[in-house]
Amino acid sequence: MNINLIDGGDSLEIAWPDGASARFHAIWLRDNAQDASTRDPGNGQRLITLADIPAETRIAEAAIDGDDVVITFQPEGKALRFRPDWLRENAYDLARGPVAPTLALGAEAWNSGLNAKVPTGSFPDMATGGPALRDWLAAVRCYGFAKVTGGRTTSGALLELVDLFGYVRETNYGKWFEVRTEINPTNLAYTGLGLQAHTDNPYRDPVPTLQILWCLENSADGGESMVVDGFAAALRLHEEDPEGFAALSGHSARFEYAGSKGVHLSAKRPMIEMLPDGELLGIRFNNRSAAPVTDVPYDAMPAYYRAYRRMSEIVNDPAMEVSFKLEPGEAFIVDNTRVLHARKAYDGTGSRWLQGCYADKDGLLSTLSALESEARAA
C-alpha cells in the first residue's frame, strides 16, 4: 500500500496492492476520525461538531505504521490512526456516470423463481435467538420478505415475533388489526375480494417499514397470499423504459385515507424513490389509496400514466409473483418499503382470520447486525 499527500496537504491519496486507489480530503478524514476524543469508544457517537474542527484543516504528514495509516492534522497538531480497510470501505472517490437504479449491499432482486425456495424460519427455533433468528433476519434483509412456521394460534401471537427483533409500530388501526370479512368494512382488506399487489399505508409519512400477517384460521377456499419484489419491478421498468422510470421516480404521487371517523391521512412521495447514487430506497404502490396526481406537469402527464400503467402490468405479471397459502400458526413479514403483497379472492365457505401489525426496519437491522457481530467474535 502506498500513500501520498496531494493538493498541498488538502488531500491524501491511497493506492492498495490490487491497484485500486482513492483520494480523501483532509476535512473529511478529520471529521470521520475514530479516536476516543472524536468518537465515544462505547457507542461510537461523535463527540465533536464540525465547528470544533478548524476550517483550514490540512494534512501535515501521513505515514504507514504497522497496520494503520497515521495522519497528522494541522493546525491542531493531532496525529490520528485510520485502518486501511475502513478507509477503503468508506471511500467516496468513485467514478460517477449516469445514475442507474441499484440495490443495497446484501439485497437480491427476485421473481417467481423464488417459489421453489421461499425463505422460511421456524418460530420455536428463532425464539431461542442465535443462528436461526440471525439467518431469518438476514433473509428479510436480502429478499424483503420471509415466512414463519410453527407459531401459536392464539390472538396476539404475532407480537411475539416482533419481540424477537424490535417494537410494534402502533397506528390508528391499533397495536394490531384483524384481517377477516366484515360487514360495511372500513378497508377493502376486510372483505373477501382479491387485492392487487400493493404496499401498505402509502398515505402515512413515514410509512411503517415492516408488516407482519399472522394466520389464526384459514379453511376458506382461496385467499392465497402473494408477494412481489417492488425493486425487481422497478429495475425491469428501468430496463424496458428508462424515461418511464424517470417519470415515476422524478414526480410525486399522492395518497390518502379517510375510511375511519376522525382519521384523514395523506402523503406525497414518488412511487419509486432512490438515493442520489441510484440505490433504490422505496416503492409506494397502492391503487386503492391513490389520490389525484397533481405534481406532474401537463405536458408530462401522458408519459407519467403510460409508465404507471406499465409498472402496474409488471407488478401483475405472474412471472414476478411468489404465492403461498398460510396455515394456522404461520405468518409472513414484508419490507413494506420494497415488497408488495396481495391476496387472491376467497369465497364465503370456511373461515379466514389473519392478524396484522406493523414494525420498523431499524430494529430488525439493528438486531441482525448485533447477531452477526456476535457470530464474527465467536
mmCIF file of C-alpha atoms in Angstrom:
data_model
loop_
_atom_site.group_PDB
_atom_site.id
_atom_site.type_symbol
_atom_site.label_atom_id
_atom_site.label_comp_id
_atom_site.label_asym_id
_atom_site.label_seq_id
_atom_site.Cartn_x
_atom_site.Cartn_y
_atom_site.Cartn_z
ATOM 1 C CA MET A 1 0.000 0.000 0.000
ATOM 2 C CA ASN A 2 1.262 3.469 -0.911
ATOM 3 C CA ILE A 3 0.112 6.828 0.438
ATOM 4 C CA ASN A 4 0.803 10.265 -0.953
ATOM 5 C CA LEU A 5 -0.098 13.813 0.076
ATOM 6 C CA ILE A 6 -1.670 15.810 -2.770
ATOM 7 C CA ASP A 7 -3.009 19.325 -3.295
ATOM 8 C CA GLY A 8 -0.606 20.788 -0.758
ATOM 9 C CA GLY A 9 -1.884 18.608 2.068
ATOM 10 C CA ASP A 10 -5.563 19.216 1.366
ATOM 11 C CA SER A 11 -5.961 15.561 0.423
ATOM 12 C CA LEU A 12 -4.444 12.102 0.822
ATOM 13 C CA GLU A 13 -4.226 9.514 -1.950
ATOM 14 C CA ILE A 14 -4.049 5.808 -1.081
ATOM 15 C CA ALA A 15 -3.110 3.056 -3.542
ATOM 16 C CA TRP A 16 -3.857 -0.518 -2.461
ATOM 17 C CA PRO A 17 -1.792 -3.539 -3.569
ATOM 18 C CA ASP A 18 -4.505 -4.716 -6.007
ATOM 19 C CA GLY A 19 -4.263 -1.479 -7.975
ATOM 20 C CA ALA A 20 -7.316 0.274 -6.551
ATOM 21 C CA SER A 21 -6.861 3.816 -5.290
ATOM 22 C CA ALA A 22 -8.876 6.585 -3.658
ATOM 23 C CA ARG A 23 -8.433 10.181 -2.567
ATOM 24 C CA PHE A 24 -9.647 11.586 0.762
ATOM 25 C CA HIS A 25 -9.957 15.256 1.715
ATOM 26 C CA ALA A 26 -8.311 16.365 4.936
ATOM 27 C CA ILE A 27 -11.537 17.792 6.380
ATOM 28 C CA TRP A 28 -13.378 14.511 5.672
ATOM 29 C CA LEU A 29 -10.660 12.458 7.350
ATOM 30 C CA ARG A 30 -10.574 14.676 10.417
ATOM 31 C CA ASP A 31 -14.368 14.703 10.722
ATOM 32 C CA ASN A 32 -14.526 10.901 10.495
ATOM 33 C CA ALA A 33 -11.639 10.093 12.841
ATOM 34 C CA GLN A 34 -12.253 7.100 15.095
ATOM 35 C CA ASP A 35 -10.146 8.122 18.121
ATOM 36 C CA ALA A 36 -11.593 8.359 21.626
ATOM 37 C CA SER A 37 -11.562 12.161 21.635
ATOM 38 C CA THR A 38 -13.624 12.274 18.447
ATOM 39 C CA ARG A 39 -15.999 9.345 18.991
ATOM 40 C CA ASP A 40 -17.228 7.694 22.164
ATOM 41 C CA PRO A 41 -15.465 4.299 22.459
ATOM 42 C CA GLY A 42 -18.609 2.683 23.865
ATOM 43 C CA ASN A 43 -21.387 3.758 21.499
ATOM 44 C CA GLY A 44 -19.415 5.179 18.580
ATOM 45 C CA GLN A 45 -21.248 8.508 18.582
ATOM 46 C CA ARG A 46 -19.356 11.616 17.538
ATOM 47 C CA LEU A 47 -18.203 13.790 20.460
ATOM 48 C CA ILE A 48 -17.399 16.901 18.431
ATOM 49 C CA THR A 49 -19.212 19.071 15.911
ATOM 50 C CA LEU A 50 -17.837 20.391 12.636
ATOM 51 C CA ALA A 51 -17.415 23.759 14.352
ATOM 52 C CA ASP A 52 -14.784 22.168 16.608
ATOM 53 C CA ILE A 53 -12.619 21.342 13.566
ATOM 54 C CA PRO A 54 -10.634 24.239 12.107
ATOM 55 C CA ALA A 55 -11.894 25.237 8.658
ATOM 56 C CA GLU A 56 -8.282 25.407 7.422
ATOM 57 C CA THR A 57 -7.549 21.796 8.408
ATOM 58 C CA ARG A 58 -4.881 20.163 6.261
ATOM 59 C CA ILE A 59 -2.604 17.118 6.446
ATOM 60 C CA ALA A 60 0.920 17.882 7.602
ATOM 61 C CA GLU A 61 2.203 14.311 7.457
ATOM 62 C CA ALA A 62 0.974 10.806 6.660
ATOM 63 C CA ALA A 63 2.797 7.530 7.247
ATOM 64 C CA ILE A 64 2.173 3.788 7.456
ATOM 65 C CA ASP A 65 2.717 2.402 10.938
ATOM 66 C CA GLY A 66 2.113 -1.324 11.198
ATOM 67 C CA ASP A 67 -1.435 -1.986 10.035
ATOM 68 C CA ASP A 68 -2.539 1.651 10.310
ATOM 69 C CA VAL A 69 -2.246 4.882 8.388
ATOM 70 C CA VAL A 70 -1.185 7.643 10.784
ATOM 71 C CA ILE A 71 -2.213 11.153 9.716
ATOM 72 C CA THR A 72 -1.085 14.366 11.433
ATOM 73 C CA PHE A 73 -3.531 17.243 11.069
ATOM 74 C CA GLN A 74 -2.701 20.926 11.266
ATOM 75 C CA PRO A 75 -3.309 23.404 12.795
ATOM 76 C CA GLU A 76 -4.340 21.036 15.634
ATOM 77 C CA GLY A 77 -1.047 19.124 15.547
ATOM 78 C CA LYS A 78 -3.101 15.966 16.153
ATOM 79 C CA ALA A 79 -1.908 12.547 14.913
ATOM 80 C CA LEU A 80 -4.752 10.051 14.336
ATOM 81 C CA ARG A 81 -4.831 6.440 13.186
ATOM 82 C CA PHE A 82 -7.000 5.039 10.380
ATOM 83 C CA ARG A 83 -7.403 1.408 9.334
ATOM 84 C CA PRO A 84 -6.814 0.953 5.597
ATOM 85 C CA ASP A 85 -9.755 -1.461 5.322
ATOM 86 C CA TRP A 86 -12.037 1.134 6.950
ATOM 87 C CA LEU A 87 -10.833 3.788 4.519
ATOM 88 C CA ARG A 88 -11.465 1.519 1.567
ATOM 89 C CA GLU A 89 -14.901 0.544 2.812
ATOM 90 C CA ASN A 90 -15.869 4.209 3.147
ATOM 91 C CA ALA A 91 -14.136 5.547 0.025
ATOM 92 C CA TYR A 92 -16.156 8.158 -1.855
ATOM 93 C CA ASP A 93 -13.703 8.834 -4.707
ATOM 94 C CA LEU A 94 -15.696 6.802 -7.207
ATOM 95 C CA ALA A 95 -16.360 7.103 -10.918
ATOM 96 C CA ARG A 96 -19.641 8.940 -11.433
ATOM 97 C CA GLY A 97 -21.501 8.053 -14.587
ATOM 98 C CA PRO A 98 -25.221 8.201 -15.394
ATOM 99 C CA VAL A 99 -27.157 7.070 -12.329
ATOM 100 C CA ALA A 100 -28.909 3.743 -12.790
ATOM 101 C CA PRO A 101 -31.011 2.092 -10.081
ATOM 102 C CA THR A 102 -29.180 -0.388 -7.868
ATOM 103 C CA LEU A 103 -29.914 -2.479 -4.795
ATOM 104 C CA ALA A 104 -28.377 -2.018 -1.371
ATOM 105 C CA LEU A 105 -25.470 -4.270 -0.460
ATOM 106 C CA GLY A 106 -26.779 -7.688 0.547
ATOM 107 C CA ALA A 107 -30.132 -7.343 -1.217
ATOM 108 C CA GLU A 108 -31.120 -9.572 -4.140
ATOM 109 C CA ALA A 109 -33.851 -8.987 -6.712
ATOM 110 C CA TRP A 110 -36.190 -11.938 -7.276
ATOM 111 C CA ASN A 111 -39.197 -13.154 -9.217
ATOM 112 C CA SER A 112 -41.429 -16.226 -9.343
ATOM 113 C CA GLY A 113 -38.347 -18.455 -9.347
ATOM 114 C CA LEU A 114 -38.191 -17.940 -5.588
ATOM 115 C CA ASN A 115 -41.363 -20.068 -5.267
ATOM 116 C CA ALA A 116 -39.033 -23.054 -5.281
ATOM 117 C CA LYS A 117 -37.348 -21.912 -2.097
ATOM 118 C CA VAL A 118 -39.400 -19.415 -0.121
ATOM 119 C CA PRO A 119 -37.253 -18.088 2.756
ATOM 120 C CA THR A 120 -38.735 -19.568 5.912
ATOM 121 C CA GLY A 121 -37.906 -19.739 9.594
ATOM 122 C CA SER A 122 -39.244 -21.906 12.411
ATOM 123 C CA PHE A 123 -40.643 -19.756 15.196
ATOM 124 C CA PRO A 124 -39.667 -22.147 18.013
ATOM 125 C CA ASP A 125 -36.082 -22.200 16.710
ATOM 126 C CA MET A 126 -35.977 -18.436 16.199
ATOM 127 C CA ALA A 127 -37.352 -17.807 19.674
ATOM 128 C CA THR A 128 -34.091 -19.122 21.156
ATOM 129 C CA GLY A 129 -32.102 -16.498 19.229
ATOM 130 C CA GLY A 130 -28.739 -17.361 17.738
ATOM 131 C CA PRO A 131 -28.210 -18.681 14.196
ATOM 132 C CA ALA A 132 -31.878 -19.462 13.452
ATOM 133 C CA LEU A 133 -33.006 -15.914 14.182
ATOM 134 C CA ARG A 134 -29.927 -14.413 12.507
ATOM 135 C CA ASP A 135 -30.486 -16.367 9.296
ATOM 136 C CA TRP A 136 -34.184 -15.464 9.151
ATOM 137 C CA LEU A 137 -33.474 -11.766 9.689
ATOM 138 C CA ALA A 138 -30.754 -11.936 7.028
ATOM 139 C CA ALA A 139 -33.299 -13.407 4.612
ATOM 140 C CA VAL A 140 -35.625 -10.474 5.263
ATOM 141 C CA ARG A 141 -32.742 -8.087 4.561
ATOM 142 C CA CYS A 142 -31.864 -9.963 1.373
ATOM 143 C CA TYR A 143 -35.299 -10.617 -0.138
ATOM 144 C CA GLY A 144 -37.547 -8.164 1.707
ATOM 145 C CA PHE A 145 -39.851 -10.920 2.964
ATOM 146 C CA ALA A 146 -39.849 -14.271 4.728
ATOM 147 C CA LYS A 147 -42.307 -16.830 6.104
ATOM 148 C CA VAL A 148 -42.620 -18.159 9.636
ATOM 149 C CA THR A 149 -43.879 -21.607 10.667
ATOM 150 C CA GLY A 150 -44.642 -23.255 13.994
ATOM 151 C CA GLY A 151 -46.252 -20.310 15.750
ATOM 152 C CA ARG A 152 -49.134 -20.282 18.193
ATOM 153 C CA THR A 153 -52.740 -19.868 17.013
ATOM 154 C CA THR A 154 -53.907 -17.564 19.784
ATOM 155 C CA SER A 155 -54.917 -13.955 19.312
ATOM 156 C CA GLY A 156 -51.970 -11.579 19.631
ATOM 157 C CA ALA A 157 -49.349 -14.251 18.975
ATOM 158 C CA LEU A 158 -47.879 -12.092 16.202
ATOM 159 C CA LEU A 159 -46.475 -9.717 18.819
ATOM 160 C CA GLU A 160 -44.143 -12.499 19.953
ATOM 161 C CA LEU A 161 -42.489 -12.393 16.534
ATOM 162 C CA VAL A 162 -41.939 -8.649 16.697
ATOM 163 C CA ASP A 163 -40.469 -9.038 20.179
ATOM 164 C CA LEU A 164 -37.644 -11.101 18.667
ATOM 165 C CA PHE A 165 -36.224 -8.121 16.794
ATOM 166 C CA GLY A 166 -37.920 -4.828 17.568
ATOM 167 C CA TYR A 167 -41.068 -2.964 18.518
ATOM 168 C CA VAL A 168 -44.623 -2.714 17.256
ATOM 169 C CA ARG A 169 -45.488 0.445 15.352
ATOM 170 C CA GLU A 170 -48.959 1.344 16.651
ATOM 171 C CA THR A 171 -51.256 3.210 14.244
ATOM 172 C CA ASN A 172 -54.892 4.283 14.029
ATOM 173 C CA TYR A 173 -55.627 0.603 13.322
ATOM 174 C CA GLY A 174 -54.349 -0.233 16.807
ATOM 175 C CA LYS A 175 -51.419 -2.295 18.053
ATOM 176 C CA TRP A 176 -52.637 -4.993 15.682
ATOM 177 C CA PHE A 177 -55.576 -5.342 13.347
ATOM 178 C CA GLU A 178 -57.902 -8.127 12.247
ATOM 179 C CA VAL A 179 -57.993 -9.268 8.611
ATOM 180 C CA ARG A 180 -61.269 -11.096 8.049
ATOM 181 C CA THR A 181 -64.579 -10.445 6.329
ATOM 182 C CA GLU A 182 -66.633 -7.615 7.828
ATOM 183 C CA ILE A 183 -69.989 -6.057 7.001
ATOM 184 C CA ASN A 184 -69.552 -2.386 5.936
ATOM 185 C CA PRO A 185 -65.763 -2.624 6.157
ATOM 186 C CA THR A 186 -63.604 0.461 6.739
ATOM 187 C CA ASN A 187 -60.934 -1.070 4.491
ATOM 188 C CA LEU A 188 -61.166 -3.403 1.486
ATOM 189 C CA ALA A 189 -58.689 -5.699 3.236
ATOM 190 C CA TYR A 190 -61.617 -6.721 5.440
ATOM 191 C CA THR A 191 -63.566 -8.293 2.553
ATOM 192 C CA GLY A 192 -63.216 -11.478 0.508
ATOM 193 C CA LEU A 193 -62.193 -9.531 -2.578
ATOM 194 C CA GLY A 194 -58.871 -10.185 -4.232
ATOM 195 C CA LEU A 195 -56.360 -7.378 -3.725
ATOM 196 C CA GLN A 196 -53.781 -6.172 -6.232
ATOM 197 C CA ALA A 197 -50.195 -6.300 -5.040
ATOM 198 C CA HIS A 198 -49.563 -3.135 -3.062
ATOM 199 C CA THR A 199 -47.527 -1.558 -0.325
ATOM 200 C CA ASP A 200 -49.397 -0.688 2.861
ATOM 201 C CA ASN A 201 -50.165 2.757 4.231
ATOM 202 C CA PRO A 202 -48.582 4.895 1.465
ATOM 203 C CA TYR A 203 -50.731 7.721 2.857
ATOM 204 C CA ARG A 204 -48.667 7.690 6.060
ATOM 205 C CA ASP A 205 -45.433 9.635 6.477
ATOM 206 C CA PRO A 206 -43.270 7.862 7.349
ATOM 207 C CA VAL A 207 -44.764 4.568 6.232
ATOM 208 C CA PRO A 208 -44.447 1.560 8.536
ATOM 209 C CA THR A 209 -41.400 -0.185 7.119
ATOM 210 C CA LEU A 210 -42.370 -3.733 8.143
ATOM 211 C CA GLN A 211 -45.681 -5.566 8.119
ATOM 212 C CA ILE A 212 -46.440 -8.936 9.688
ATOM 213 C CA LEU A 213 -49.506 -11.019 8.810
ATOM 214 C CA TRP A 214 -50.181 -13.963 11.138
ATOM 215 C CA CYS A 215 -52.671 -16.724 10.335
ATOM 216 C CA LEU A 216 -55.057 -17.959 13.025
ATOM 217 C CA GLU A 217 -57.643 -19.687 10.797
ATOM 218 C CA ASN A 218 -57.657 -20.466 7.081
ATOM 219 C CA SER A 219 -60.192 -23.017 5.889
ATOM 220 C CA ALA A 220 -61.613 -20.781 3.147
ATOM 221 C CA ASP A 221 -61.335 -21.770 -0.494
ATOM 222 C CA GLY A 222 -58.771 -19.380 -1.993
ATOM 223 C CA GLY A 223 -57.195 -16.450 -0.208
ATOM 224 C CA GLU A 224 -53.580 -17.327 -1.050
ATOM 225 C CA SER A 225 -51.022 -14.686 -0.084
ATOM 226 C CA MET A 226 -48.785 -13.252 -2.793
ATOM 227 C CA VAL A 227 -45.652 -11.128 -2.712
ATOM 228 C CA VAL A 228 -43.878 -9.211 -5.472
ATOM 229 C CA ASP A 229 -40.419 -7.635 -5.331
ATOM 230 C CA GLY A 230 -41.077 -3.949 -5.989
ATOM 231 C CA PHE A 231 -37.383 -3.310 -6.544
ATOM 232 C CA ALA A 232 -37.233 -6.043 -9.189
ATOM 233 C CA ALA A 233 -40.282 -4.457 -10.830
ATOM 234 C CA ALA A 234 -38.598 -1.038 -10.782
ATOM 235 C CA LEU A 235 -35.399 -2.480 -12.281
ATOM 236 C CA ARG A 236 -37.435 -4.144 -15.013
ATOM 237 C CA LEU A 237 -39.251 -0.884 -15.767
ATOM 238 C CA HIS A 238 -35.916 0.941 -15.997
ATOM 239 C CA GLU A 239 -34.572 -1.696 -18.393
ATOM 240 C CA GLU A 240 -37.661 -1.548 -20.615
ATOM 241 C CA ASP A 241 -38.408 2.159 -20.390
ATOM 242 C CA PRO A 242 -35.810 4.462 -18.766
ATOM 243 C CA GLU A 243 -37.974 7.513 -19.461
ATOM 244 C CA GLY A 244 -40.952 5.873 -17.768
ATOM 245 C CA PHE A 245 -38.789 5.016 -14.774
ATOM 246 C CA ALA A 246 -37.650 8.649 -14.646
ATOM 247 C CA ALA A 247 -41.290 9.788 -14.678
ATOM 248 C CA LEU A 248 -42.294 7.644 -11.687
ATOM 249 C CA SER A 249 -39.110 8.425 -9.744
ATOM 250 C CA GLY A 250 -38.986 12.108 -10.664
ATOM 251 C CA HIS A 251 -42.571 13.154 -9.867
ATOM 252 C CA SER A 252 -44.567 12.723 -6.677
ATOM 253 C CA ALA A 253 -47.730 10.679 -6.410
ATOM 254 C CA ARG A 254 -50.327 11.426 -3.742
ATOM 255 C CA PHE A 255 -52.063 9.006 -1.390
ATOM 256 C CA GLU A 256 -54.971 9.483 1.005
ATOM 257 C CA TYR A 257 -57.037 7.518 3.520
ATOM 258 C CA ALA A 258 -60.161 8.746 5.318
ATOM 259 C CA GLY A 259 -62.035 5.490 5.882
ATOM 260 C CA SER A 260 -62.427 5.800 9.649
ATOM 261 C CA LYS A 261 -64.101 8.505 11.697
ATOM 262 C CA GLY A 262 -61.632 11.117 12.842
ATOM 263 C CA VAL A 263 -58.867 9.887 10.513
ATOM 264 C CA HIS A 264 -57.643 11.659 7.373
ATOM 265 C CA LEU A 265 -54.136 10.692 6.361
ATOM 266 C CA SER A 266 -52.258 11.938 3.312
ATOM 267 C CA ALA A 267 -48.713 11.819 1.964
ATOM 268 C CA LYS A 268 -46.864 12.832 -1.187
ATOM 269 C CA ARG A 269 -43.894 10.815 -2.442
ATOM 270 C CA PRO A 270 -42.662 9.346 -5.743
ATOM 271 C CA MET A 271 -43.860 5.820 -6.483
ATOM 272 C CA ILE A 272 -40.195 4.912 -6.897
ATOM 273 C CA GLU A 273 -37.713 6.530 -4.511
ATOM 274 C CA MET A 274 -33.963 6.274 -4.856
ATOM 275 C CA LEU A 275 -30.887 7.898 -3.385
ATOM 276 C CA PRO A 276 -28.734 10.295 -5.436
ATOM 277 C CA ASP A 277 -26.245 7.460 -6.094
ATOM 278 C CA GLY A 278 -29.005 5.318 -7.611
ATOM 279 C CA GLU A 279 -29.684 2.963 -4.700
ATOM 280 C CA LEU A 280 -33.384 2.112 -4.613
ATOM 281 C CA LEU A 281 -34.896 3.407 -1.406
ATOM 282 C CA GLY A 282 -38.594 2.681 -1.528
ATOM 283 C CA ILE A 283 -41.692 1.765 -3.503
ATOM 284 C CA ARG A 284 -45.127 3.249 -2.843
ATOM 285 C CA PHE A 285 -47.728 1.488 -4.937
ATOM 286 C CA ASN A 286 -51.353 1.253 -3.857
ATOM 287 C CA ASN A 287 -54.131 1.908 -6.343
ATOM 288 C CA ARG A 288 -56.815 1.776 -3.632
ATOM 289 C CA SER A 289 -55.278 4.719 -1.792
ATOM 290 C CA ALA A 290 -54.093 6.765 -4.763
ATOM 291 C CA ALA A 291 -55.256 10.385 -4.783
ATOM 292 C CA PRO A 292 -55.299 12.619 -7.886
ATOM 293 C CA VAL A 293 -51.758 13.208 -9.161
ATOM 294 C CA THR A 294 -51.176 16.966 -9.181
ATOM 295 C CA ASP A 295 -47.385 17.295 -9.229
ATOM 296 C CA VAL A 296 -46.821 16.223 -12.817
ATOM 297 C CA PRO A 297 -46.735 18.997 -15.458
ATOM 298 C CA TYR A 298 -49.491 18.946 -18.066
ATOM 299 C CA ASP A 299 -47.172 18.003 -20.924
ATOM 300 C CA ALA A 300 -45.632 15.150 -18.899
ATOM 301 C CA MET A 301 -48.895 13.612 -17.636
ATOM 302 C CA PRO A 302 -49.483 11.223 -20.616
ATOM 303 C CA ALA A 303 -45.958 9.784 -20.244
ATOM 304 C CA TYR A 304 -46.457 9.512 -16.483
ATOM 305 C CA TYR A 305 -49.642 7.498 -16.919
ATOM 306 C CA ARG A 306 -48.021 5.249 -19.529
ATOM 307 C CA ALA A 307 -45.259 4.467 -17.022
ATOM 308 C CA TYR A 308 -47.808 3.985 -14.225
ATOM 309 C CA ARG A 309 -49.746 1.529 -16.387
ATOM 310 C CA ARG A 310 -46.583 -0.366 -17.321
ATOM 311 C CA MET A 311 -45.482 -0.574 -13.677
ATOM 312 C CA SER A 312 -48.909 -1.998 -12.827
ATOM 313 C CA GLU A 313 -48.590 -4.575 -15.621
ATOM 314 C CA ILE A 314 -45.164 -5.634 -14.366
ATOM 315 C CA VAL A 315 -46.441 -5.945 -10.794
ATOM 316 C CA ASN A 316 -49.363 -8.098 -12.041
ATOM 317 C CA ASP A 317 -47.164 -10.347 -14.168
ATOM 318 C CA PRO A 318 -47.330 -13.916 -12.763
ATOM 319 C CA ALA A 319 -43.620 -14.222 -13.563
ATOM 320 C CA MET A 320 -42.954 -11.717 -10.755
ATOM 321 C CA GLU A 321 -45.110 -13.442 -8.130
ATOM 322 C CA VAL A 322 -44.368 -15.723 -5.201
ATOM 323 C CA SER A 323 -47.519 -17.201 -3.642
ATOM 324 C CA PHE A 324 -48.351 -19.445 -0.702
ATOM 325 C CA LYS A 325 -51.338 -20.279 1.455
ATOM 326 C CA LEU A 326 -50.763 -19.690 5.139
ATOM 327 C CA GLU A 327 -51.751 -22.422 7.569
ATOM 328 C CA PRO A 328 -52.791 -21.628 11.152
ATOM 329 C CA GLY A 329 -49.697 -20.689 13.151
ATOM 330 C CA GLU A 330 -47.846 -19.482 10.043
ATOM 331 C CA ALA A 331 -47.025 -15.901 9.149
ATOM 332 C CA PHE A 332 -45.025 -13.779 6.782
ATOM 333 C CA ILE A 333 -43.221 -10.496 7.059
ATOM 334 C CA VAL A 334 -42.623 -7.947 4.297
ATOM 335 C CA ASP A 335 -40.344 -4.958 3.986
ATOM 336 C CA ASN A 336 -43.155 -2.510 3.270
ATOM 337 C CA THR A 337 -40.793 -0.093 1.535
ATOM 338 C CA ARG A 338 -39.884 -2.734 -1.028
ATOM 339 C CA VAL A 339 -42.152 -5.782 -1.274
ATOM 340 C CA LEU A 340 -45.739 -5.552 -2.461
ATOM 341 C CA HIS A 341 -48.185 -8.059 -1.026
ATOM 342 C CA ALA A 342 -51.527 -9.258 -2.326
ATOM 343 C CA ARG A 343 -54.321 -11.708 -1.667
ATOM 344 C CA LYS A 344 -56.331 -13.859 -4.009
ATOM 345 C CA ALA A 345 -60.095 -13.758 -3.649
ATOM 346 C CA TYR A 346 -61.825 -16.272 -1.403
ATOM 347 C CA ASP A 347 -65.449 -17.366 -1.047
ATOM 348 C CA GLY A 348 -67.774 -17.452 1.918
ATOM 349 C CA THR A 349 -67.194 -21.079 2.811
ATOM 350 C CA GLY A 350 -64.887 -21.855 5.695
ATOM 351 C CA SER A 351 -63.130 -19.078 7.556
ATOM 352 C CA ARG A 352 -60.045 -16.926 7.074
ATOM 353 C CA TRP A 353 -58.689 -14.990 10.029
ATOM 354 C CA LEU A 354 -55.359 -13.226 9.975
ATOM 355 C CA GLN A 355 -53.974 -10.629 12.338
ATOM 356 C CA GLY A 356 -51.545 -7.978 11.171
ATOM 357 C CA CYS A 357 -49.272 -5.437 12.744
ATOM 358 C CA TYR A 358 -46.536 -3.014 11.767
ATOM 359 C CA ALA A 359 -42.964 -2.614 12.925
ATOM 360 C CA ASP A 360 -39.859 -0.860 11.612
ATOM 361 C CA LYS A 361 -36.681 -1.991 9.896
ATOM 362 C CA ASP A 362 -34.303 -0.131 12.183
ATOM 363 C CA GLY A 363 -34.985 -2.607 14.989
ATOM 364 C CA LEU A 364 -34.701 -5.618 12.685
ATOM 365 C CA LEU A 365 -31.448 -4.442 11.097
ATOM 366 C CA SER A 366 -30.004 -3.500 14.488
ATOM 367 C CA THR A 367 -30.775 -6.947 15.918
ATOM 368 C CA LEU A 368 -29.332 -8.606 12.814
ATOM 369 C CA SER A 369 -26.161 -6.528 12.984
ATOM 370 C CA ALA A 370 -25.683 -7.413 16.657
ATOM 371 C CA LEU A 371 -26.179 -11.134 15.960
ATOM 372 C CA GLU A 372 -23.736 -11.015 13.056
ATOM 373 C CA SER A 373 -21.175 -9.244 15.227
ATOM 374 C CA GLU A 374 -21.544 -11.926 17.894
ATOM 375 C CA ALA A 375 -21.045 -14.643 15.274
ATOM 376 C CA ARG A 376 -17.852 -12.995 13.991
ATOM 377 C CA ALA A 377 -16.487 -12.623 17.506
ATOM 378 C CA ALA A 378 -17.204 -16.255 18.424
#
